[in-house]
mmCIF file of C-alpha atoms in Angstrom:
data_model
loop_
_atom_site.group_PDB
_atom_site.id
_atom_site.type_symbol
_atom_site.label_atom_id
_atom_site.label_comp_id
_atom_site.label_asym_id
_atom_site.label_seq_id
_atom_site.Cartn_x
_atom_site.Cartn_y
_atom_site.Cartn_z
ATOM 1 C CA MET A 153 -55.470 20.229 -27.855
ATOM 2 C CA ALA A 154 -57.388 18.513 -30.064
ATOM 3 C CA ARG A 155 -61.244 18.706 -29.414
ATOM 4 C CA TRP A 156 -62.817 15.084 -27.794
ATOM 5 C CA GLU A 157 -63.302 12.744 -30.301
ATOM 6 C CA PRO A 158 -64.437 9.249 -29.442
ATOM 7 C CA ASP A 159 -61.718 7.921 -32.152
ATOM 8 C CA ALA A 160 -58.379 7.819 -30.127
ATOM 9 C CA GLU A 161 -56.708 6.544 -33.450
ATOM 10 C CA GLY A 162 -58.132 7.975 -35.390
ATOM 11 C CA ARG A 163 -57.023 11.399 -33.983
ATOM 12 C CA LEU A 164 -53.572 10.066 -32.965
ATOM 13 C CA ARG A 165 -52.986 9.419 -36.989
ATOM 14 C CA ASP A 166 -54.047 12.981 -37.685
ATOM 15 C CA ALA A 167 -52.083 14.243 -35.165
ATOM 16 C CA ALA A 168 -49.109 12.816 -36.015
ATOM 17 C CA MET A 169 -49.458 13.257 -39.652
ATOM 18 C CA ALA A 170 -49.852 16.866 -38.639
ATOM 19 C CA LEU A 171 -46.406 17.000 -36.790
ATOM 20 C CA PHE A 172 -44.659 14.923 -39.211
ATOM 21 C CA THR A 173 -45.627 17.789 -41.478
ATOM 22 C CA GLU A 174 -44.938 21.046 -39.419
ATOM 23 C CA ARG A 175 -41.941 19.723 -37.374
ATOM 24 C CA GLY A 176 -40.465 16.620 -39.716
ATOM 25 C CA TYR A 177 -40.583 12.948 -38.891
ATOM 26 C CA ASP A 178 -36.940 13.231 -36.603
ATOM 27 C CA ALA A 179 -37.837 15.705 -34.726
ATOM 28 C CA THR A 180 -41.288 14.822 -33.428
ATOM 29 C CA THR A 181 -42.092 12.462 -30.302
ATOM 30 C CA VAL A 182 -44.365 9.479 -29.154
ATOM 31 C CA GLY A 183 -45.024 12.298 -26.383
ATOM 32 C CA ASP A 184 -45.687 15.302 -28.860
ATOM 33 C CA ILE A 185 -48.236 12.990 -30.886
ATOM 34 C CA ALA A 186 -50.032 11.984 -27.435
ATOM 35 C CA GLU A 187 -50.046 15.506 -26.158
ATOM 36 C CA ARG A 188 -51.387 16.790 -29.447
ATOM 37 C CA ALA A 189 -54.295 14.200 -29.811
ATOM 38 C CA GLY A 190 -55.300 14.806 -26.352
ATOM 39 C CA VAL A 191 -54.115 11.322 -24.821
ATOM 40 C CA THR A 192 -51.346 9.753 -22.887
ATOM 41 C CA ALA A 193 -48.195 8.260 -24.001
ATOM 42 C CA ARG A 194 -49.867 4.838 -22.718
ATOM 43 C CA THR A 195 -52.803 5.159 -24.919
ATOM 44 C CA PHE A 196 -50.635 5.531 -28.315
ATOM 45 C CA PHE A 197 -48.776 2.480 -27.444
ATOM 46 C CA ARG A 198 -52.338 0.349 -27.218
ATOM 47 C CA TYR A 199 -52.462 1.451 -30.951
ATOM 48 C CA PHE A 200 -49.374 2.036 -32.515
ATOM 49 C CA ALA A 201 -46.047 0.192 -31.676
ATOM 50 C CA ASP A 202 -43.886 3.425 -32.574
ATOM 51 C CA LYS A 203 -44.349 6.378 -34.196
ATOM 52 C CA ARG A 204 -43.119 4.587 -37.726
ATOM 53 C CA GLU A 205 -46.297 2.548 -37.681
ATOM 54 C CA VAL A 206 -48.615 5.338 -37.653
ATOM 55 C CA LEU A 207 -47.464 5.601 -41.086
ATOM 56 C CA PHE A 208 -47.399 2.011 -42.260
ATOM 57 C CA ALA A 209 -49.603 0.054 -40.032
ATOM 58 C CA GLY A 210 -52.425 -0.142 -43.374
ATOM 59 C CA SER A 211 -49.296 -2.624 -44.844
ATOM 60 C CA ASP A 212 -51.084 -5.802 -43.898
ATOM 61 C CA ASP A 213 -54.483 -4.070 -44.934
ATOM 62 C CA LEU A 214 -52.799 -2.865 -48.074
ATOM 63 C CA GLU A 215 -51.513 -6.740 -48.869
ATOM 64 C CA ARG A 216 -54.420 -8.597 -47.716
ATOM 65 C CA LEU A 217 -56.503 -6.501 -49.897
ATOM 66 C CA MET A 218 -54.405 -6.787 -52.973
ATOM 67 C CA VAL A 219 -54.272 -10.761 -52.296
ATOM 68 C CA THR A 220 -57.833 -11.073 -52.190
ATOM 69 C CA GLY A 221 -58.835 -9.304 -55.016
ATOM 70 C CA LEU A 222 -56.276 -11.051 -57.243
ATOM 71 C CA THR A 223 -57.727 -14.514 -55.956
ATOM 72 C CA ALA A 224 -61.364 -13.710 -56.226
ATOM 73 C CA ALA A 225 -60.657 -12.735 -60.069
ATOM 74 C CA PRO A 226 -62.015 -15.317 -62.681
ATOM 75 C CA ALA A 227 -60.319 -18.528 -63.707
ATOM 76 C CA SER A 228 -60.204 -17.179 -67.083
ATOM 77 C CA ALA A 229 -58.406 -14.184 -66.225
ATOM 78 C CA GLY A 230 -55.032 -13.807 -67.583
ATOM 79 C CA PRO A 231 -51.985 -13.087 -65.011
ATOM 80 C CA MET A 232 -51.790 -9.113 -65.243
ATOM 81 C CA GLN A 233 -55.662 -9.570 -65.612
ATOM 82 C CA ALA A 234 -55.583 -11.033 -62.113
ATOM 83 C CA VAL A 235 -52.979 -8.816 -61.037
ATOM 84 C CA ALA A 236 -54.925 -5.870 -62.007
ATOM 85 C CA ALA A 237 -57.902 -7.092 -59.826
ATOM 86 C CA GLY A 238 -56.000 -7.248 -56.631
ATOM 87 C CA LEU A 239 -54.356 -3.676 -57.265
ATOM 88 C CA CYS A 240 -57.712 -2.179 -57.584
ATOM 89 C CA ALA A 241 -59.155 -3.444 -55.045
ATOM 90 C CA SER A 242 -57.058 -1.837 -52.892
ATOM 91 C CA GLY A 243 -58.850 1.171 -53.642
ATOM 92 C CA GLU A 244 -61.300 0.778 -50.909
ATOM 93 C CA MET A 245 -59.325 0.912 -48.280
ATOM 94 C CA PHE A 246 -58.173 4.478 -49.605
ATOM 95 C CA ALA A 247 -61.718 5.648 -50.491
ATOM 96 C CA GLY A 248 -61.893 9.210 -48.462
ATOM 97 C CA ARG A 249 -58.383 9.392 -47.916
ATOM 98 C CA ARG A 250 -56.502 10.989 -50.577
ATOM 99 C CA ASP A 251 -55.204 14.333 -48.631
ATOM 100 C CA PHE A 252 -53.673 11.920 -45.786
ATOM 101 C CA ALA A 253 -52.345 9.638 -48.484
ATOM 102 C CA ARG A 254 -51.140 13.011 -49.815
ATOM 103 C CA ARG A 255 -49.629 14.106 -46.976
ATOM 104 C CA ARG A 256 -47.804 10.549 -45.607
ATOM 105 C CA GLN A 257 -46.187 10.523 -49.599
ATOM 106 C CA ALA A 258 -44.591 13.670 -48.589
ATOM 107 C CA VAL A 259 -43.637 12.730 -44.941
ATOM 108 C CA VAL A 260 -41.967 9.543 -46.307
ATOM 109 C CA ALA A 261 -40.418 11.241 -49.242
ATOM 110 C CA ALA A 262 -38.567 13.399 -46.794
ATOM 111 C CA SER A 263 -36.935 10.852 -45.043
ATOM 112 C CA PRO A 264 -34.301 8.327 -46.118
ATOM 113 C CA VAL A 265 -35.113 5.719 -43.476
ATOM 114 C CA LEU A 266 -39.016 5.816 -44.420
ATOM 115 C CA ARG A 267 -38.468 5.325 -48.231
ATOM 116 C CA GLU A 268 -36.307 2.259 -47.268
ATOM 117 C CA ARG A 269 -39.514 0.929 -45.454
ATOM 118 C CA GLU A 270 -41.474 2.330 -48.150
ATOM 119 C CA LEU A 271 -39.435 0.082 -50.786
ATOM 120 C CA ILE A 272 -40.060 -2.755 -48.595
ATOM 121 C CA LYS A 273 -43.633 -2.641 -48.235
ATOM 122 C CA MET A 274 -43.502 -2.653 -52.113
ATOM 123 C CA ALA A 275 -40.917 -5.913 -52.388
ATOM 124 C CA THR A 276 -42.918 -7.427 -49.926
ATOM 125 C CA LEU A 277 -46.287 -6.821 -51.943
ATOM 126 C CA ALA A 278 -44.775 -8.222 -55.030
ATOM 127 C CA THR A 279 -43.421 -11.204 -53.512
ATOM 128 C CA ALA A 280 -47.138 -11.541 -51.893
ATOM 129 C CA LEU A 281 -48.897 -10.984 -55.514
ATOM 130 C CA SER A 282 -46.633 -13.294 -56.913
ATOM 131 C CA ASP A 283 -46.766 -16.044 -54.210
ATOM 132 C CA ALA A 284 -50.544 -15.574 -55.094
ATOM 133 C CA LEU A 285 -50.403 -15.857 -59.191
ATOM 134 C CA ARG A 286 -48.774 -19.125 -57.967
ATOM 135 C CA ASP A 287 -51.441 -20.440 -56.446
ATOM 136 C CA ARG A 288 -53.456 -20.043 -59.426
ATOM 137 C CA GLY A 289 -51.135 -22.181 -61.312
ATOM 138 C CA VAL A 290 -48.863 -19.435 -63.207
ATOM 139 C CA ALA A 291 -45.494 -20.045 -63.894
ATOM 140 C CA ALA A 292 -42.735 -18.907 -61.422
ATOM 141 C CA GLU A 293 -41.325 -16.741 -64.299
ATOM 142 C CA VAL A 294 -44.258 -15.027 -65.424
ATOM 143 C CA ALA A 295 -45.841 -14.589 -61.888
ATOM 144 C CA SER A 296 -42.986 -12.484 -61.030
ATOM 145 C CA LEU A 297 -43.072 -10.610 -63.673
ATOM 146 C CA ALA A 298 -46.720 -10.045 -63.350
ATOM 147 C CA ALA A 299 -46.368 -8.733 -59.888
ATOM 148 C CA GLU A 300 -43.471 -6.978 -59.913
ATOM 149 C CA THR A 301 -45.030 -5.112 -63.147
ATOM 150 C CA GLY A 302 -48.265 -4.777 -61.005
ATOM 151 C CA VAL A 303 -46.513 -2.918 -58.296
ATOM 152 C CA ALA A 304 -44.373 -0.787 -60.366
ATOM 153 C CA VAL A 305 -47.872 0.419 -62.017
ATOM 154 C CA PHE A 306 -49.545 1.332 -58.419
ATOM 155 C CA ARG A 307 -46.614 3.164 -57.330
ATOM 156 C CA VAL A 308 -47.091 5.289 -60.579
ATOM 157 C CA ALA A 309 -50.783 5.235 -60.142
ATOM 158 C CA PHE A 310 -50.645 5.933 -56.323
ATOM 159 C CA GLU A 311 -48.826 8.751 -56.933
ATOM 160 C CA ARG A 312 -50.832 9.923 -60.025
ATOM 161 C CA TRP A 313 -53.761 9.511 -57.464
ATOM 162 C CA VAL A 314 -52.317 11.771 -54.467
ATOM 163 C CA THR A 315 -51.369 14.833 -56.649
ATOM 164 C CA ASP A 316 -54.882 14.661 -58.329
ATOM 165 C CA PRO A 317 -57.240 15.779 -55.374
ATOM 166 C CA GLY A 318 -60.526 16.564 -57.758
ATOM 167 C CA GLY A 319 -59.722 13.058 -59.645
ATOM 168 C CA PRO A 320 -60.622 9.782 -60.200
ATOM 169 C CA ASP A 321 -60.818 7.379 -57.325
ATOM 170 C CA LEU A 322 -57.964 5.229 -56.978
ATOM 171 C CA ALA A 323 -58.920 1.890 -58.709
ATOM 172 C CA GLU A 324 -59.766 4.128 -61.942
ATOM 173 C CA VAL A 325 -56.226 5.774 -62.073
ATOM 174 C CA VAL A 326 -54.967 2.022 -61.581
ATOM 175 C CA ARG A 327 -56.879 1.305 -64.757
ATOM 176 C CA THR A 328 -55.973 4.114 -67.026
ATOM 177 C CA THR A 329 -52.428 3.497 -65.815
ATOM 178 C CA LEU A 330 -52.422 -0.149 -66.789
ATOM 179 C CA ALA A 331 -54.200 1.210 -70.370
ATOM 180 C CA ASP A 332 -50.876 3.743 -70.777
ATOM 181 C CA LEU A 333 -48.417 0.369 -70.109
ATOM 182 C CA ALA A 334 -50.664 -1.744 -72.312
ATOM 183 C CA ASP A 335 -49.519 1.578 -74.898
ATOM 184 C CA LEU A 336 -46.080 1.601 -74.018
ATOM 185 C CA THR A 337 -45.565 -2.151 -74.638
ATOM 186 C CA PRO A 338 -47.277 -2.939 -78.266
ATOM 187 C CA GLY A 339 -47.105 -6.645 -78.844
ATOM 188 C CA MET B 264 -3.553 -17.901 -49.280
ATOM 189 C CA ALA B 265 -4.546 -17.394 -52.893
ATOM 190 C CA ARG B 266 -1.935 -17.363 -56.065
ATOM 191 C CA TRP B 267 -0.446 -14.045 -56.398
ATOM 192 C CA GLU B 268 -2.495 -12.460 -59.028
ATOM 193 C CA PRO B 269 -1.208 -8.949 -60.442
ATOM 194 C CA ASP B 270 -5.021 -7.399 -60.150
ATOM 195 C CA ALA B 271 -5.255 -7.062 -56.630
ATOM 196 C CA GLU B 272 -8.731 -5.712 -56.870
ATOM 197 C CA GLY B 273 -9.929 -8.707 -58.493
ATOM 198 C CA ARG B 274 -8.529 -10.892 -55.970
ATOM 199 C CA LEU B 275 -10.037 -9.337 -53.136
ATOM 200 C CA ARG B 276 -13.512 -9.196 -54.587
ATOM 201 C CA ASP B 277 -13.002 -12.957 -55.448
ATOM 202 C CA ALA B 278 -12.063 -13.646 -51.603
ATOM 203 C CA ALA B 279 -15.049 -11.448 -50.250
ATOM 204 C CA MET B 280 -17.480 -13.542 -52.403
ATOM 205 C CA ALA B 281 -16.135 -16.796 -51.434
ATOM 206 C CA LEU B 282 -15.793 -15.699 -47.678
ATOM 207 C CA PHE B 283 -19.523 -14.415 -48.328
ATOM 208 C CA THR B 284 -20.850 -17.853 -49.569
ATOM 209 C CA GLU B 285 -18.928 -19.629 -47.122
ATOM 210 C CA ARG B 286 -19.462 -17.620 -43.346
ATOM 211 C CA GLY B 287 -22.117 -15.492 -44.402
ATOM 212 C CA TYR B 288 -21.474 -11.891 -45.118
ATOM 213 C CA ASP B 289 -22.258 -10.594 -41.191
ATOM 214 C CA ALA B 290 -19.403 -12.959 -40.115
ATOM 215 C CA THR B 291 -16.855 -11.768 -42.856
ATOM 216 C CA THR B 292 -14.687 -8.760 -41.770
ATOM 217 C CA VAL B 293 -12.112 -6.801 -44.123
ATOM 218 C CA GLY B 294 -9.249 -8.277 -42.334
ATOM 219 C CA ASP B 295 -10.341 -12.047 -43.272
ATOM 220 C CA ILE B 296 -11.091 -10.408 -47.042
ATOM 221 C CA ALA B 297 -7.634 -9.154 -47.318
ATOM 222 C CA GLU B 298 -6.232 -11.945 -45.880
ATOM 223 C CA ARG B 299 -7.729 -14.600 -48.208
ATOM 224 C CA ALA B 300 -6.581 -12.148 -51.207
ATOM 225 C CA GLY B 301 -3.117 -12.360 -49.459
ATOM 226 C CA VAL B 302 -3.177 -8.534 -49.159
ATOM 227 C CA THR B 303 -3.280 -5.711 -46.311
ATOM 228 C CA ALA B 304 -6.313 -4.552 -45.053
ATOM 229 C CA ARG B 305 -4.615 -1.015 -46.102
ATOM 230 C CA THR B 306 -4.669 -2.067 -49.632
ATOM 231 C CA PHE B 307 -8.600 -3.422 -49.559
ATOM 232 C CA PHE B 308 -8.971 0.337 -48.169
ATOM 233 C CA ARG B 309 -7.511 1.488 -51.414
ATOM 234 C CA TYR B 310 -10.205 -0.191 -53.475
ATOM 235 C CA PHE B 311 -13.487 -0.050 -51.346
ATOM 236 C CA ALA B 312 -14.709 2.030 -48.802
ATOM 237 C CA ASP B 313 -16.064 -0.764 -46.708
ATOM 238 C CA LYS B 314 -17.136 -4.572 -46.965
ATOM 239 C CA ARG B 315 -20.651 -3.620 -49.110
ATOM 240 C CA GLU B 316 -19.340 -1.620 -51.267
ATOM 241 C CA VAL B 317 -17.537 -5.148 -53.152
ATOM 242 C CA LEU B 318 -21.052 -6.024 -53.302
ATOM 243 C CA PHE B 319 -22.302 -2.502 -54.540
ATOM 244 C CA ALA B 320 -19.410 -0.845 -56.310
ATOM 245 C CA GLY B 321 -20.789 -1.719 -59.840
ATOM 246 C CA SER B 322 -23.980 0.218 -59.105
ATOM 247 C CA ASP B 323 -22.534 3.783 -60.892
ATOM 248 C CA ASP B 324 -21.244 1.980 -63.717
ATOM 249 C CA LEU B 325 -24.793 0.000 -64.141
ATOM 250 C CA GLU B 326 -26.629 3.675 -63.986
ATOM 251 C CA ARG B 327 -24.085 4.878 -66.504
ATOM 252 C CA LEU B 328 -24.466 2.167 -69.347
ATOM 253 C CA MET B 329 -28.460 2.708 -68.568
ATOM 254 C CA VAL B 330 -28.597 6.150 -68.928
ATOM 255 C CA THR B 331 -25.910 6.291 -71.753
ATOM 256 C CA GLY B 332 -27.537 3.747 -73.783
ATOM 257 C CA LEU B 333 -31.551 5.073 -73.183
ATOM 258 C CA THR B 334 -29.640 8.341 -74.607
ATOM 259 C CA ALA B 335 -28.154 6.844 -77.255
ATOM 260 C CA ALA B 336 -31.349 5.515 -78.860
ATOM 261 C CA PRO B 337 -32.931 6.638 -81.686
ATOM 262 C CA ALA B 338 -35.221 9.836 -81.665
ATOM 263 C CA SER B 339 -37.873 7.698 -83.416
ATOM 264 C CA ALA B 340 -37.813 4.995 -79.918
ATOM 265 C CA GLY B 341 -40.571 5.519 -78.068
ATOM 266 C CA PRO B 342 -40.445 5.630 -74.275
ATOM 267 C CA MET B 343 -40.235 2.048 -73.442
ATOM 268 C CA GLN B 344 -37.903 0.941 -76.663
ATOM 269 C CA ALA B 345 -35.694 3.754 -75.161
ATOM 270 C CA VAL B 346 -35.734 1.941 -71.948
ATOM 271 C CA ALA B 347 -35.209 -1.056 -73.126
ATOM 272 C CA ALA B 348 -32.234 -0.235 -75.101
ATOM 273 C CA GLY B 349 -30.579 1.139 -71.734
ATOM 274 C CA LEU B 350 -31.198 -1.886 -70.443
ATOM 275 C CA CYS B 351 -29.832 -3.884 -72.689
ATOM 276 C CA ALA B 352 -26.646 -1.542 -72.574
ATOM 277 C CA SER B 353 -25.912 -2.863 -69.090
ATOM 278 C CA GLY B 354 -25.207 -5.993 -70.422
ATOM 279 C CA GLU B 355 -21.662 -5.681 -71.628
ATOM 280 C CA MET B 356 -20.489 -5.176 -67.925
ATOM 281 C CA PHE B 357 -21.777 -8.542 -66.884
ATOM 282 C CA ALA B 358 -20.645 -10.200 -70.024
ATOM 283 C CA GLY B 359 -18.605 -13.264 -68.451
ATOM 284 C CA ARG B 360 -19.557 -12.740 -64.894
ATOM 285 C CA ARG B 361 -22.457 -14.766 -64.830
ATOM 286 C CA ASP B 362 -21.036 -16.889 -61.855
ATOM 287 C CA PHE B 363 -20.199 -14.181 -59.746
ATOM 288 C CA ALA B 364 -23.250 -12.824 -60.625
ATOM 289 C CA ARG B 365 -24.912 -15.221 -58.855
ATOM 290 C CA ARG B 366 -22.841 -16.012 -56.214
ATOM 291 C CA ARG B 367 -23.590 -12.106 -55.349
ATOM 292 C CA GLN B 368 -27.508 -12.542 -55.475
ATOM 293 C CA ALA B 369 -27.354 -15.625 -53.155
ATOM 294 C CA VAL B 370 -25.546 -13.263 -50.424
ATOM 295 C CA VAL B 371 -27.397 -10.281 -51.009
ATOM 296 C CA ALA B 372 -30.367 -12.684 -50.827
ATOM 297 C CA ALA B 373 -29.664 -13.971 -47.472
ATOM 298 C CA SER B 374 -29.143 -10.417 -45.585
ATOM 299 C CA PRO B 375 -32.145 -8.211 -44.565
ATOM 300 C CA VAL B 376 -29.651 -5.143 -44.765
ATOM 301 C CA LEU B 377 -28.394 -6.234 -48.425
ATOM 302 C CA ARG B 378 -31.563 -6.380 -49.625
ATOM 303 C CA GLU B 379 -32.718 -3.130 -48.514
ATOM 304 C CA ARG B 380 -29.371 -1.515 -50.101
ATOM 305 C CA GLU B 381 -30.250 -3.416 -53.304
ATOM 306 C CA LEU B 382 -33.872 -2.267 -53.206
ATOM 307 C CA ILE B 383 -32.543 1.600 -53.069
ATOM 308 C CA LYS B 384 -30.271 0.635 -55.588
ATOM 309 C CA MET B 385 -33.258 0.033 -58.078
ATOM 310 C CA ALA B 386 -35.131 2.822 -57.055
ATOM 311 C CA THR B 387 -31.953 4.927 -57.702
ATOM 312 C CA LEU B 388 -31.720 3.484 -61.284
ATOM 313 C CA ALA B 389 -35.403 3.865 -61.628
ATOM 314 C CA THR B 390 -35.176 7.796 -60.958
ATOM 315 C CA ALA B 391 -32.401 8.113 -63.020
ATOM 316 C CA LEU B 392 -34.034 6.175 -66.336
ATOM 317 C CA SER B 393 -37.180 8.273 -65.774
ATOM 318 C CA ASP B 394 -35.078 11.713 -65.761
ATOM 319 C CA ALA B 395 -33.154 11.176 -68.806
ATOM 320 C CA LEU B 396 -36.861 10.154 -70.495
ATOM 321 C CA ARG B 397 -37.349 13.587 -69.133
ATOM 322 C CA ASP B 398 -34.399 15.443 -71.118
ATOM 323 C CA ARG B 399 -35.677 13.360 -74.001
ATOM 324 C CA GLY B 400 -38.987 15.158 -73.541
ATOM 325 C CA VAL B 401 -41.242 12.555 -72.369
ATOM 326 C CA ALA B 402 -43.560 13.471 -69.950
ATOM 327 C CA ALA B 403 -43.072 13.184 -66.638
ATOM 328 C CA GLU B 404 -46.054 10.337 -66.034
ATOM 329 C CA VAL B 405 -45.290 8.542 -69.023
ATOM 330 C CA ALA B 406 -41.224 8.652 -67.856
ATOM 331 C CA SER B 407 -41.749 7.158 -64.927
ATOM 332 C CA LEU B 408 -44.344 4.513 -65.721
ATOM 333 C CA ALA B 409 -41.470 3.162 -68.366
ATOM 334 C CA ALA B 410 -38.707 4.018 -66.179
ATOM 335 C CA GLU B 411 -40.579 1.568 -63.067
ATOM 336 C CA THR B 412 -41.726 -0.645 -65.299
ATOM 337 C CA GLY B 413 -38.250 -1.410 -67.410
ATOM 338 C CA VAL B 414 -36.422 -1.849 -63.500
ATOM 339 C CA ALA B 415 -39.100 -4.302 -62.783
ATOM 340 C CA VAL B 416 -38.167 -6.272 -66.238
ATOM 341 C CA PHE B 417 -34.704 -5.453 -65.429
ATOM 342 C CA ARG B 418 -35.152 -7.260 -61.953
ATOM 343 C CA VAL B 419 -36.860 -10.371 -63.387
ATOM 344 C CA ALA B 420 -34.641 -10.903 -66.509
ATOM 345 C CA PHE B 421 -31.638 -10.675 -64.263
ATOM 346 C CA GLU B 422 -32.811 -13.128 -62.131
ATOM 347 C CA ARG B 423 -33.556 -15.629 -64.924
ATOM 348 C CA TRP B 424 -30.057 -14.559 -66.642
ATOM 349 C CA VAL B 425 -28.005 -15.613 -63.176
ATOM 350 C CA THR B 426 -30.179 -18.732 -62.315
ATOM 351 C CA ASP B 427 -29.315 -20.459 -66.365
ATOM 352 C CA PRO B 428 -25.689 -20.902 -66.470
ATOM 353 C CA GLY B 429 -25.921 -21.928 -70.359
ATOM 354 C CA GLY B 430 -28.607 -19.554 -71.443
ATOM 355 C CA PRO B 431 -28.207 -16.522 -73.618
ATOM 356 C CA ASP B 432 -26.328 -13.517 -72.720
ATOM 357 C CA LEU B 433 -28.304 -10.485 -70.544
ATOM 358 C CA ALA B 434 -29.350 -8.267 -73.388
ATOM 359 C CA GLU B 435 -30.951 -11.129 -74.933
ATOM 360 C CA VAL B 436 -32.987 -12.229 -71.678
ATOM 361 C CA VAL B 437 -33.985 -9.052 -71.470
ATOM 362 C CA ARG B 438 -35.320 -8.514 -74.521
ATOM 363 C CA THR B 439 -37.355 -11.596 -73.924
ATOM 364 C CA THR B 440 -38.803 -10.142 -71.066
ATOM 365 C CA LEU B 441 -39.569 -7.441 -72.378
ATOM 366 C CA ALA B 442 -41.644 -9.399 -75.078
ATOM 367 C CA ASP B 443 -43.235 -11.540 -72.387
ATOM 368 C CA LEU B 444 -44.513 -8.260 -70.542
ATOM 369 C CA ALA B 445 -45.918 -7.233 -74.309
ATOM 370 C CA ASP B 446 -48.328 -10.700 -74.214
ATOM 371 C CA LEU B 447 -49.437 -10.182 -70.496
ATOM 372 C CA THR B 448 -50.731 -6.258 -71.616
ATOM 373 C CA PRO B 449 -52.500 -6.870 -74.420
ATOM 374 C CA GLY B 450 -53.609 -3.234 -75.543
#
């Protein structure tokens, strides 16, 4: 039983991640998570619709941060620079959460169902970024290329960030990865 | 009833695509497809495991062509040039099939289950390209960035290609899209 903390949502998240890691995602029930967190299943459902949502509750925040960051880029920024601003803006929600993110990646990687859900999340993100670029007046073809490429960069940068515990923060890793991409695609 | 043709597999594919377009994917059965193609359901199952496979039977060929094309790139080619060679090599399997590809895209876009399957196919492709780059001695981090970016380019190029009936062939559109990406990511 975890010691009492006022943050039931945070405790549920930590309990879920610990159990997913120990027993696997499929073998963990909502009842197990609530028990480990020292709350009732009823309390669990006040915060999450199901156990999968513990892993994907941040998706909307991630999209909102990226779209806001992209939209706030100066009018003079090109499509890829605006996407870069969006990707970097997501860094704030991951500050201090690298360990959680690393364990989450491992749980997702171990489950075909969760990997599919993650792919859908990334595709949804690409659509949102593309739409936000079009709102800035970027042509549809360019918008989708910049958005799809941006999400590819984000996936790679995120993987680099979680696997380098003492390394730079996510925004910095995104910038480095974008620079690597520029080196790979000489004009 | 379609007129008799020796190519049962091709007739089944055409019949399936016509029915998916007319009635929707979910409302079409294997029996419907076989009947439209003028064969028995038993014949259908000689060629395809299920109706979904009519739309995804080419996935292995696509991966094989891309990996072979990438691997055949000269040793002097950089990671992104090798990926480009792989993407362009896929063009041969789509020659003369733009209309089929366009209708397939529309059927896939209309079904959440098929869109998920398509995302998995693309993620599998990225892994295969990344592995092939690593076999050439490319560092893991660079390999995954080049492969993920390459798949993003392919998705965008394929969309451009299917929606431009009189336009250049797929390999040419891939090259144009890669050039657009280079313009978007100045070093």
